[in-house]
Amino acid sequence: MRLDKSQISGTRFMFTITFFLQSSALLTAFLSSVAQQDSWIPVVLSTISCMPLVYLFRTLMVMFPEKTLLEMMDEVFGPVIGKIFGVWYLWFFLTLAALNLKDLGDFAKATVMTETPHVVLVLLCALVVVWAVRHGLKVVTRYSALFTFIEFGIVAVTFVLVAHQMDFNNLLPAFQLPPIKYLQGTHLMTMIPVGELVVMLMLTPCVKLSRTAATKYWFIGVTMGMLTLFAILVRDIMILGNTLPMFTLPGLVTMRLVNLGEALSRIEILFAVGLTMLLFFKVAVLCYASTIALAQLFKTKSYKNFALIIGVLVVVYGPIIYSSTVEQSTSARDVIPFFWGVFEVWIPLLMFIIAKIRKLPKKTAENPREQEPQPPPRRRVKEEHMK
Amino acid sequence: MITKGKRIVALLLIFMMLPGLLSGCWDSREIDKLFIVTGIAIDATDDPDQVDVTMQIGKERKGEAGLGEAQTGGSSTIVLNTVNDTIMGAIREFNRNSNRKLLLQHNPIRLFGIEVAEHGVKKHIDLFLRDQQARLEVPVAIVEGRAADVLTGTLDQDPLSGMFVAGLLEDLSKVSVELQVRMLDFVSRLLQETVAPMMPIIAVVGEEDKKEIKTVGMGIFKGDKLVGRLDNDQSLGYIWAMGDVSQFNVKVQEGIDKAILHVSKLKTKREVTISDDGVVKVKLSMEGGASIAEMEGFGNMTPQNLIPHLKDLAQEEMKQTVTEAFQISQGLNADMLAISATLEQRHPKKWEKIKDRWDEIYPTIELTVDANLKILGTGQIIQSLEMEEAMK
């Protein structure tokens, strides 16, 4: 049963994927500590190696067009195991949301609002997120295209502004690290930003796409997101060189180096604005997924009242997950990519295999994915929104 | 539909929240509560565990703020000085004894006294890398003598001496980026271990009431310790070897005849080769366009053979200057041209084999310098007055 009756277009879904990946710009610091000046290589390798995973998500989406991930698991694994997995996924989404919200607060506190208490920063963000989630996916993803283009714009502008400081030699020597480093970097990039796209399977009932369109939007969305991360990394490596792994926020340091005469300098606020926007959006999508998951676990007809509960949970949960940022970054680099794999690869893959063996979904009704969807009449959408 | 009652409650709530949300924030900082730092100087003390920290503050109006131990340095600046075991400790002390907070974000220069530079600067730069306020693009420099003298002295050139030094280095960076060393550049070389960090050296010269700041060369580091220096002329050899130099002069002299050639752009191509037995050879090829800026003598020459002759003299002068600077660095066993970095980037496998022996290899490197200048113009006149007279 669909809890959120709102519907978004394929294009908006694609930009949601892109923006979700772009929001992992903070992750470049973890990657550079692993692969140093070769950090761009794992991004290229993971863009290639993640494609089967993206195809798996896309396939699950077209196999179960009207179902969220939790409903798919109920159908494939049965209600008991499905519910157990459902609770796990709820915890997974909540943890991701809490960690990203904490990152947002930490970042704002460290760079632009040093005196403001952390809790105020995250609380204000959580309030807006809760408001958006209550209004459905349409509102949560409304500015995905705009935000994506703003992020593209910020990356492009800074690329131009620091171009004269770039040193191509900083990318050298290439391919000289032990292979395990590239493997670790590729695994990190595949598991953390791309694997987290499993959360999109909580959104897919609100997207009406044909098989071809689903393939197109998934792959273009992922490619655009990974291209942005690649551009950010190459820019930072060419500017910061061997100092790159030292910094917790290399992008911020790069932007601080912009100095074109007296007039055009100190534009790091662009980075702050961009990253705040990115993390806010990611938190909103994750909170939306958590809210829907919670509502489906409790089999309620409305999810809206759960939004505030999720909002409160992510605010209080974030600060207690890790005792320090060092512990968090070590865990993100060494532990999380393996642990998250269970949620991002193994359970979806198992679900796909079992669904194929059990010949699910049962063909009881016509498959809406086989036909190009017709956009809903405007009046109807408006009526739904008014409800 | 939202009922009218709910709408009114929502509006009331919004109005109640507005004063809290729009009236300011925790991070508000007013200018009358700030000390804008215009220069930081780090000096050594008799106790090696202590550091002498001096900060110059740009004063917006005279006679304001409780300063504690502060002393006024001229009419436009306040100079704060203390000895502490860390720089952060010194900043805390300044903040404690003042009703204003130090604002480091606009600090344009960081200066190290020569004694600190000789003992090692590593332990004094962590704060400048770590602190969010401290920016990595801020230039660094060594001061001949005590760094505090630059910030405390009354200068003829500019009362805000910190800003003046920053401006001076900024202008030099337009000639070559190597002449303005940012904190990031210094740390980048420091992290490369085999590469010698460089830092410009400035000095305060002149009498008590008429002091001036001048650049006197470049300091060469081995690790984080200053081990040697190049004077201003030798520094030209360094920047020519590094390449990408704009707007500089080459002075050539032959007996009593002399000329200044103005080079508008110089590009240097570097070729570093390493044989299997670890012999490293470096070839520098400099190319640029020049014009005659000033000339005296050469009365025995015709305009036809003057240009090739001046070109040969200038090329020879440039080769000699580069070779001399390189020999100084070899004498110090400090790789100021970052040849080891080029080897690591271009020949990583061979570099791995020799990197532990780099200190033995560096003094044996064979350097070949080629210079190719094109004389593009002679200015408004072609010949010198002596040549005009000789033709009569």
Short mmCIF file of C-alpha atoms in Angstrom, two decimals, chain B:
data_model
loop_
_atom_site.label_atom_id
_atom_site.label_comp_id
_atom_site.label_asym_id
_atom_site.label_seq_id
_atom_site.Cartn_x
_atom_site.Cartn_y
_atom_site.Cartn_z
CA MET B 1 -7.69 22.81 4.63
CA ILE B 2 -6.06 24.77 7.42
CA THR B 3 -8.70 26.32 9.64
CA LYS B 4 -8.71 29.99 10.42
CA GLY B 5 -7.86 29.29 14.06
CA LYS B 6 -4.84 27.21 13.14
CA ARG B 7 -3.69 29.90 10.73
CA ILE B 8 -3.81 32.53 13.48
CA VAL B 9 -1.91 30.26 15.90
CA ALA B 10 0.71 29.58 13.25
CA LEU B 11 1.09 33.30 12.53
CA LEU B 12 1.42 34.09 16.23
CA LEU B 13 4.07 31.38 16.60
CA ILE B 14 5.99 32.78 13.65
CA PHE B 15 5.90 36.29 15.11
CA MET B 16 7.11 34.95 18.44
CA MET B 17 10.00 33.15 16.75
CA LEU B 18 11.06 36.09 14.59
CA PRO B 19 12.80 38.13 17.33
CA GLY B 20 14.87 35.08 18.24
CA LEU B 21 15.73 34.13 14.69
CA LEU B 22 16.36 37.53 13.17
CA SER B 23 17.96 39.49 15.97
CA GLY B 24 21.43 38.00 15.75
CA CYS B 25 23.27 34.85 16.55
CA TRP B 26 25.90 33.30 18.74
CA ASP B 27 28.56 34.10 16.19
CA SER B 28 27.99 37.82 15.96
CA ARG B 29 31.27 39.71 16.09
CA GLU B 30 31.35 43.46 16.09
CA ILE B 31 34.39 45.29 14.85
CA ASP B 32 34.75 47.25 18.10
CA LYS B 33 35.21 43.92 19.89
CA LEU B 34 37.95 42.69 17.60
CA PHE B 35 41.67 43.16 17.17
CA ILE B 36 42.44 42.66 13.50
CA VAL B 37 45.88 41.09 13.34
CA THR B 38 48.05 42.57 10.58
CA GLY B 39 51.19 40.60 11.29
CA ILE B 40 52.50 37.75 13.43
CA ALA B 41 56.15 37.40 14.39
CA ILE B 42 57.68 34.33 16.03
CA ASP B 43 61.05 34.71 17.76
CA ALA B 44 63.30 32.51 19.82
CA THR B 45 63.90 33.07 23.52
CA ASP B 46 66.73 32.01 25.82
CA ASP B 47 64.58 29.11 26.96
CA PRO B 48 64.24 26.66 24.03
CA ASP B 49 60.82 25.53 25.31
CA GLN B 50 59.40 29.02 25.08
CA VAL B 51 58.49 31.14 22.10
CA ASP B 52 58.32 34.89 21.77
CA VAL B 53 55.11 35.87 19.97
CA THR B 54 54.47 39.37 18.67
CA MET B 55 51.28 40.48 16.98
CA GLN B 56 50.63 43.71 15.20
CA ILE B 57 47.09 45.04 15.35
CA GLY B 58 45.71 47.56 12.92
CA LYS B 59 44.17 50.31 15.03
CA GLU B 60 41.01 51.89 13.68
CA ARG B 61 40.99 54.78 16.20
CA LYS B 62 43.43 56.07 18.70
CA GLY B 63 43.19 55.46 22.41
CA GLU B 64 40.67 52.63 22.56
CA ALA B 65 40.42 49.36 24.41
CA GLY B 66 42.09 48.07 27.52
CA LEU B 67 45.33 46.59 26.40
CA GLY B 68 46.94 45.06 29.42
CA GLU B 69 50.62 44.80 28.63
CA ALA B 70 50.25 46.22 25.16
CA GLN B 71 52.43 48.98 23.93
CA THR B 72 51.61 51.34 21.12
CA GLY B 73 53.80 51.12 18.06
CA GLY B 74 53.26 54.30 16.12
CA SER B 75 49.88 55.86 15.69
CA SER B 76 48.25 53.26 13.49
CA THR B 77 49.18 50.04 15.21
CA ILE B 78 49.15 48.29 18.53
CA VAL B 79 51.84 45.74 19.17
CA LEU B 80 51.18 42.85 21.54
CA ASN B 81 54.09 40.80 22.78
CA THR B 82 54.41 37.86 25.12
CA VAL B 83 56.51 34.79 25.82
CA ASN B 84 54.70 31.50 26.15
CA ASP B 85 55.38 27.84 25.54
CA THR B 86 52.91 27.68 22.61
CA ILE B 87 51.49 30.15 20.12
CA MET B 88 47.95 29.30 21.18
CA GLY B 89 49.01 29.98 24.77
CA ALA B 90 50.20 33.42 23.69
CA ILE B 91 46.93 34.11 21.86
CA ARG B 92 44.96 33.11 24.95
CA GLU B 93 47.09 35.44 27.02
CA PHE B 94 46.46 38.33 24.62
CA ASN B 95 42.73 37.64 24.66
CA ARG B 96 42.69 37.36 28.45
CA ASN B 97 44.34 40.73 28.91
CA SER B 98 42.16 42.59 26.47
CA ASN B 99 38.51 43.42 26.01
CA ARG B 100 38.81 42.49 22.33
CA LYS B 101 39.34 39.17 20.61
CA LEU B 102 42.16 38.60 18.17
CA LEU B 103 40.95 38.08 14.61
CA LEU B 104 43.55 36.05 12.69
CA GLN B 105 41.55 35.60 9.49
CA HIS B 106 42.89 38.77 7.91
CA ASN B 107 46.45 38.35 9.05
CA PRO B 108 48.47 38.89 5.86
CA ILE B 109 51.95 37.72 6.95
CA ARG B 110 53.76 35.31 9.28
CA LEU B 111 57.35 36.12 10.14
CA PHE B 112 60.01 33.94 11.71
CA GLY B 113 63.11 35.34 13.36
CA ILE B 114 66.31 33.93 11.94
CA GLU B 115 67.14 32.15 15.20
CA VAL B 116 63.81 30.31 15.18
CA ALA B 117 64.36 29.37 11.53
CA GLU B 118 67.79 27.95 12.34
CA HIS B 119 66.45 25.92 15.26
CA GLY B 120 63.51 24.58 13.25
CA VAL B 121 60.05 25.99 12.52
CA LYS B 122 58.05 22.75 12.55
CA LYS B 123 56.85 23.06 16.12
CA HIS B 124 55.63 26.60 15.49
CA ILE B 125 53.39 25.99 12.48
CA ASP B 126 50.87 23.42 13.68
CA LEU B 127 48.44 26.13 14.82
CA PHE B 128 48.61 27.85 11.42
CA LEU B 129 47.61 24.60 9.72
CA ARG B 130 45.00 23.53 12.25
CA ASP B 131 43.11 26.66 13.19
CA GLN B 132 40.09 27.46 11.02
CA GLN B 133 40.90 31.17 11.25
CA ALA B 134 44.47 30.74 10.08
CA ARG B 135 44.66 30.64 6.31
CA LEU B 136 47.13 28.57 4.34
CA GLU B 137 47.61 31.07 1.54
CA VAL B 138 49.22 33.55 3.94
CA PRO B 139 52.87 34.14 2.98
CA VAL B 140 55.72 33.36 5.35
CA ALA B 141 59.12 35.03 5.60
CA ILE B 142 62.30 34.99 7.65
CA VAL B 143 63.53 38.19 9.24
CA GLU B 144 67.21 38.93 9.54
CA GLY B 145 67.53 39.34 13.30
CA ARG B 146 64.33 39.46 15.35
CA ALA B 147 61.02 39.13 13.51
CA ALA B 148 59.34 41.40 16.06
CA ASP B 149 61.49 44.30 14.81
CA VAL B 150 59.47 44.37 11.58
CA LEU B 151 56.22 44.78 13.49
CA THR B 152 57.41 47.13 16.22
CA GLY B 153 59.53 49.57 14.22
CA THR B 154 58.23 52.84 12.88
CA LEU B 155 58.58 52.54 9.16
CA ASP B 156 58.77 55.26 6.59
CA GLN B 157 57.19 53.03 3.94
CA ASP B 158 53.94 52.13 5.69
CA PRO B 159 52.85 52.37 9.33
CA LEU B 160 51.20 48.95 9.02
CA SER B 161 54.45 47.09 8.45
CA GLY B 162 52.78 43.66 8.37
CA MET B 163 50.58 44.78 5.48
CA PHE B 164 53.60 46.34 3.81
CA VAL B 165 55.63 43.11 3.90
CA ALA B 166 52.65 41.17 2.57
CA GLY B 167 52.27 43.69 -0.27
CA LEU B 168 55.98 43.51 -0.99
CA LEU B 169 55.87 39.72 -1.32
CA GLU B 170 52.68 39.92 -3.37
CA ASP B 171 54.45 42.19 -5.85
CA LEU B 172 57.41 39.83 -5.98
CA SER B 173 55.06 36.94 -6.71
CA LYS B 174 54.14 38.69 -9.95
CA VAL B 175 57.77 38.22 -11.02
CA SER B 176 57.85 34.59 -9.88
CA VAL B 177 55.54 32.61 -7.65
CA GLU B 178 58.67 31.13 -6.04
CA LEU B 179 59.45 34.48 -4.40
CA GLN B 180 56.27 34.45 -2.37
CA VAL B 181 56.15 31.31 -0.25
CA ARG B 182 52.73 30.57 1.20
CA MET B 183 52.35 28.45 4.31
CA LEU B 184 50.88 25.72 2.08
CA ASP B 185 53.92 25.78 -0.25
CA PHE B 186 56.31 25.59 2.67
CA VAL B 187 54.47 22.65 4.25
CA SER B 188 54.19 20.88 0.92
CA ARG B 189 57.99 20.95 0.51
CA LEU B 190 58.48 20.06 4.15
CA LEU B 191 56.38 16.92 3.68
CA GLN B 192 58.49 15.80 0.73
CA GLU B 193 61.47 15.22 3.05
CA THR B 194 64.12 15.23 0.30
CA VAL B 195 63.05 18.62 -1.08
CA ALA B 196 64.41 21.78 0.54
CA PRO B 197 61.76 24.27 1.63
CA MET B 198 62.53 27.88 0.73
CA MET B 199 61.48 31.11 2.38
CA PRO B 200 62.18 34.74 1.50
CA ILE B 201 64.41 36.70 3.88
CA ILE B 202 63.67 40.30 4.73
CA ALA B 203 65.60 42.75 6.89
CA VAL B 204 64.92 45.99 8.70
CA VAL B 205 67.58 48.52 7.74
CA GLY B 206 68.26 52.17 8.50
CA GLU B 207 68.47 54.42 11.51
CA GLU B 208 66.06 54.36 14.44
CA ASP B 209 63.80 57.10 13.10
CA LYS B 210 64.05 56.10 9.44
CA LYS B 211 63.72 52.37 9.20
CA GLU B 212 63.00 50.50 6.01
CA ILE B 213 62.17 46.90 5.12
CA LYS B 214 64.06 45.23 2.30
CA THR B 215 64.19 41.78 0.82
CA VAL B 216 67.69 40.36 1.11
CA GLY B 217 67.36 36.93 -0.48
CA MET B 218 65.96 33.46 -0.02
CA GLY B 219 66.53 31.10 2.88
CA ILE B 220 67.28 27.44 2.12
CA PHE B 221 65.97 24.86 4.59
CA LYS B 222 67.04 21.33 5.21
CA GLY B 223 63.98 19.77 6.77
CA ASP B 224 62.55 22.51 8.93
CA LYS B 225 65.88 24.16 9.73
CA LEU B 226 67.41 27.08 7.90
CA VAL B 227 70.82 25.96 6.64
CA GLY B 228 71.81 28.55 4.09
CA ARG B 229 70.77 31.42 1.91
CA LEU B 230 70.90 32.98 -1.51
CA ASP B 231 71.33 36.72 -1.87
CA ASN B 232 69.05 38.68 -4.18
CA ASP B 233 71.21 38.08 -7.26
CA GLN B 234 71.61 34.38 -6.51
CA SER B 235 67.88 34.14 -5.89
CA LEU B 236 67.43 35.09 -9.55
CA GLY B 237 69.30 31.90 -10.43
CA TYR B 238 66.82 29.95 -8.30
CA ILE B 239 63.71 31.46 -9.86
CA TRP B 240 65.11 31.18 -13.38
CA ALA B 241 65.80 27.50 -12.77
CA MET B 242 62.25 26.99 -11.50
CA GLY B 243 60.84 28.78 -14.57
CA ASP B 244 57.73 30.79 -15.30
CA VAL B 245 59.29 34.15 -14.48
CA SER B 246 57.87 37.47 -15.66
CA GLN B 247 59.26 40.96 -15.88
CA PHE B 248 62.82 40.86 -14.60
CA ASN B 249 66.13 42.35 -15.59
CA VAL B 250 69.44 40.75 -16.53
CA LYS B 251 72.49 42.88 -16.05
CA VAL B 252 75.41 42.24 -18.39
CA GLN B 253 78.82 43.79 -18.12
CA GLU B 254 81.89 43.67 -20.29
CA GLY B 255 84.69 45.82 -18.98
CA ILE B 256 83.22 49.27 -18.55
CA ASP B 257 80.37 48.58 -20.98
CA LYS B 258 77.11 47.51 -19.39
CA ALA B 259 73.51 46.91 -20.34
CA ILE B 260 70.29 45.94 -18.67
CA LEU B 261 68.02 43.60 -20.57
CA HIS B 262 64.39 43.46 -19.60
CA VAL B 263 62.99 39.94 -19.94
CA SER B 264 59.21 39.87 -20.15
CA LYS B 265 58.62 36.12 -19.88
CA LEU B 266 60.95 33.22 -19.20
CA LYS B 267 60.00 29.58 -19.51
CA THR B 268 62.29 26.84 -18.25
CA LYS B 269 62.08 23.27 -19.41
CA ARG B 270 63.48 20.70 -17.06
CA GLU B 271 64.82 17.32 -18.06
CA VAL B 272 65.89 14.99 -15.28
CA THR B 273 67.46 11.69 -16.22
CA ILE B 274 68.68 8.86 -14.06
CA SER B 275 70.88 6.02 -15.19
CA ASP B 276 70.56 2.47 -13.92
CA ASP B 277 73.53 2.96 -11.64
CA GLY B 278 71.88 5.99 -10.04
CA VAL B 279 73.68 8.86 -11.81
CA VAL B 280 71.32 11.83 -12.00
CA LYS B 281 71.66 14.48 -14.70
CA VAL B 282 69.61 17.63 -14.95
CA LYS B 283 69.23 19.78 -18.02
CA LEU B 284 67.55 23.16 -17.78
CA SER B 285 66.56 24.93 -20.99
CA MET B 286 65.52 28.54 -20.49
CA GLU B 287 63.69 30.45 -23.20
CA GLY B 288 62.46 34.00 -23.18
CA GLY B 289 62.06 37.30 -24.95
CA ALA B 290 64.00 40.40 -23.92
CA SER B 291 64.40 44.03 -24.80
CA ILE B 292 67.17 46.47 -24.03
CA ALA B 293 66.16 48.57 -21.03
CA GLU B 294 69.38 50.56 -20.54
CA MET B 295 72.81 50.57 -22.15
CA GLU B 296 76.09 52.27 -21.50
CA GLY B 297 79.17 51.99 -23.67
CA PHE B 298 79.64 49.41 -26.42
CA GLY B 299 80.95 52.31 -28.55
CA ASN B 300 83.15 49.98 -30.57
CA MET B 301 80.21 47.96 -31.84
CA THR B 302 77.90 48.36 -34.81
CA PRO B 303 74.11 47.98 -34.40
CA GLN B 304 74.28 44.78 -36.50
CA ASN B 305 76.60 42.91 -34.17
CA LEU B 306 75.39 44.56 -30.94
CA ILE B 307 72.17 42.54 -30.62
CA PRO B 308 73.76 39.05 -31.00
CA HIS B 309 76.57 40.15 -28.68
CA LEU B 310 74.20 41.33 -25.96
CA LYS B 311 72.18 38.17 -26.37
CA ASP B 312 75.30 36.02 -25.86
CA LEU B 313 76.33 38.02 -22.83
CA ALA B 314 72.87 37.79 -21.25
CA GLN B 315 72.61 34.06 -21.93
CA GLU B 316 76.02 33.47 -20.40
CA GLU B 317 75.11 35.60 -17.38
CA MET B 318 71.92 33.61 -16.84
CA LYS B 319 73.72 30.27 -17.13
CA GLN B 320 76.34 31.37 -14.62
CA THR B 321 73.74 32.67 -12.15
CA VAL B 322 71.71 29.46 -12.26
CA THR B 323 74.83 27.30 -11.94
CA GLU B 324 76.09 29.37 -9.01
CA ALA B 325 72.79 29.09 -7.14
CA PHE B 326 72.67 25.37 -7.80
CA GLN B 327 76.23 24.90 -6.55
CA ILE B 328 75.33 26.69 -3.31
CA SER B 329 72.43 24.28 -2.80
CA GLN B 330 74.71 21.33 -3.56
CA GLY B 331 77.17 22.64 -0.98
CA LEU B 332 74.31 22.66 1.55
CA ASN B 333 73.02 19.31 0.28
CA ALA B 334 69.56 20.86 0.09
CA ASP B 335 67.46 20.09 -2.99
CA MET B 336 65.99 23.54 -3.55
CA LEU B 337 65.06 22.85 -7.21
CA ALA B 338 62.89 19.89 -6.12
CA ILE B 339 64.80 17.54 -8.42
CA SER B 340 63.95 14.64 -6.14
CA ALA B 341 60.24 15.42 -6.52
CA THR B 342 60.62 15.38 -10.31
CA LEU B 343 62.40 12.03 -10.07
CA GLU B 344 59.66 10.65 -7.85
CA GLN B 345 56.97 11.86 -10.23
CA ARG B 346 58.64 10.88 -13.52
CA HIS B 347 60.79 7.87 -12.56
CA PRO B 348 59.03 6.41 -9.50
CA LYS B 349 60.61 2.95 -9.72
CA LYS B 350 64.18 4.23 -10.00
CA TRP B 351 63.46 6.80 -7.30
CA GLU B 352 62.45 4.05 -4.89
CA LYS B 353 65.90 2.49 -5.34
CA ILE B 354 67.90 5.66 -4.73
CA LYS B 355 65.79 7.69 -2.30
CA ASP B 356 67.67 6.44 0.76
CA ARG B 357 70.96 7.55 -0.81
CA TRP B 358 69.66 10.96 -1.92
CA ASP B 359 71.96 12.90 0.39
CA GLU B 360 74.95 11.19 -1.25
CA ILE B 361 73.61 11.63 -4.78
CA TYR B 362 72.51 15.28 -4.67
CA PRO B 363 76.00 16.84 -4.46
CA THR B 364 77.07 14.76 -7.47
CA ILE B 365 74.25 15.78 -9.82
CA GLU B 366 75.48 17.12 -13.16
CA LEU B 367 73.65 20.27 -14.19
CA THR B 368 73.56 21.54 -17.77
CA VAL B 369 72.00 24.93 -18.40
CA ASP B 370 70.92 26.23 -21.78
CA ALA B 371 69.61 29.73 -22.28
CA ASN B 372 67.94 31.03 -25.38
CA LEU B 373 66.93 34.67 -25.32
CA LYS B 374 65.36 36.49 -28.19
CA ILE B 375 65.97 40.23 -28.31
CA LEU B 376 62.55 41.54 -29.27
CA GLY B 377 63.13 45.28 -29.01
CA THR B 378 65.58 48.01 -28.24
CA GLY B 379 63.25 50.63 -26.83
CA GLN B 380 62.86 54.08 -28.40
CA ILE B 381 66.48 54.16 -29.54
CA ILE B 382 68.75 51.48 -30.95
CA GLN B 383 72.29 52.56 -30.13
CA SER B 384 73.85 53.94 -26.99
CA LEU B 385 75.11 57.52 -26.98
CA GLU B 386 78.66 56.18 -27.06
CA MET B 387 77.84 54.26 -30.24
CA GLU B 388 76.27 57.37 -31.80
CA GLU B 389 79.41 59.36 -30.98
CA ALA B 390 81.68 56.64 -32.37
CA MET B 391 79.80 56.66 -35.67
CA LYS B 392 80.46 60.36 -36.23
#
